[in-house]
Structure formats: C-alpha cells, structure tokens
C-alpha cells in the first residue's frame, strides 16, 4: 500500500496495482487529517475490509522512536534475553515458562475449514456470502488471539527486564514433526510481526537464531540427539535423563543459541543473561535465583 498526498491510495492486489480515492470525513479538524498530515506519525499495519459492497481502509499509525533511543544498547551493561518457541500445541512458549495454548486456535480453524468445504460444495450465492462472513470472523478472531499472545510475550520480557527477544528464524526448515505449514506457519509469521512492532515501542530488540537442533538439545547437559525426542510433547534426555515439556526446552535452546552466538560474535550483549522462570543464567556466573 502506498498513500499519496493527493488523497489517493495505491494497493497491490492479486491481479494488479490499483489506485483508489480515499474518502475522508469533510471536517478538516478531524483526527484522520491530523495523523495523515503530521510527519510525526508514520503508517503501520492497516487493514482493508469490505462491507455491503463498499471498501473500508483502516489505516494504522505509529510514532517512530527518536534516533537516539534506537542506539540505547551500551557495551558494558548486562543484557537479559527472553526467548520464544513457536509451535502448534502451544502457539508460543517462552524461556520464562509462559505457555500460550494453540488448541482453541487450531480447533476453530479446523472447524472453519470443515464448514467452508461443505458450503463450497453447495456452491450457491448465499453459501458464498456465508463463507465470506465466516472468514471475516475467523481472521478477526485469530488476530485478536495473536495480539493477546504478543502482548503477553512483551509483558513477560518487560517483567524480566529483557533487552532482547529471540525467535527461531522462520525461514529455516524446521526439523520437528509434524512440519509447521499452512495456517500455523501464517499464524507464526503474524505473531512474530506483532511482537516485533510492539517490542519496538518498548525499546526491546527482536533477534532471530538458526533453529537447528533447538528441539533435540538437552538444556541440562547439552547432549543433542533425535532420541531425546522419542515423544512429541515431552523431552527426555537419553544421557542425563532430564525431562521437560518439549516446547519449553525449545524456548530455552533458542535463548541458549542466541547467547552463544552473541558471545562468539561480539561484546554486544555483555554477560548475556538468560531470563528464566526462577532466576537467570549467565555463561560466567552460572545460575542466579531471582528475588
Ligand atoms: Zn541431558
């Protein structure tokens, strides 16, 4: 989407780019004009919806941070890292042991797909209309859920004074079964985007790590093996016998990988503390319980 000063907007569609007139309320003092004409605000996530044949463009605006705040990271400060594992049973699990269940989301999606399939078979005009209404409801529901999860992740990070939030790089092909695709892949992408822009407003950096072995490595002894994941939901180390929720292990390993990379590549994260449920771990000082 591109907004132009002449009150038009260019939208890329599945066919082509189209240019439309924006119909803004006439009152020049209206708040819409304030945002559009003020250079302190920049366009962010916006949504296009259709109601009774008319198109409504809901424009999102945000105030970018001043340049100085972006360079807030000092070299000598200890930085705490929060990390997130994205999954299906749990849509998100953090290194502070916050679990956001994905069950309801998955259940609703399957139900929607089933009804949509049935309606498509009938093929009538009214079935088509019902499908459109349903998919509007579904995407509003999913957005609402993902916004809440993103807010929770940010809240956890703030509570533990984390300067970083680490995710697995979604572009990598994940080794775990079942593979994440379709709806969940899309939901993960959306969630990461939401966390990124909410984190930005709080001065928290979002970083990505290579997901290799994050589901197979034992966070207690470091032993890495396919056999550690004999069961899907549970982690059990073949070597030391440590057991844990598999998603929680994933989140801890994302954070471990991020800190290791930071230690190897730069002084950027200082001591690189890891935010844990009951304390923090640093490579130099070991485990420090929280108050
Ligand atoms: Zn182990």
Coordinates of C-alpha atoms and ligand atoms in Angstrom, one line a residue, residues 217-224 228 235-242, ligand 1:
X217 CA 19.4 -30.5 22.6
X218 CA 19.3 -31.2 26.3
X219 CA 19.3 -27.8 28.2
X220 CA 20.8 -29.5 31.2
X221 CA 23.8 -31.4 29.8
X222 CA 23.9 -30.3 26.2
X223 CA 23.5 -33.9 24.8
X224 CA 21.9 -33.5 21.3
X228 CA 15.8 -37.1 23.2
X235 CA 11.6 -34.1 26.1
X236 CA 13.7 -36.8 27.8
X237 CA 17.5 -36.8 27.6
X238 CA 19.0 -40.1 26.7
X239 CA 22.2 -39.2 28.5
X240 CA 21.2 -37.5 31.8
X241 CA 17.6 -38.4 32.0
X242 CA 16.3 -34.8 32.3
Ligands
LIG1 ZN1 20.8 -34.3 29.3

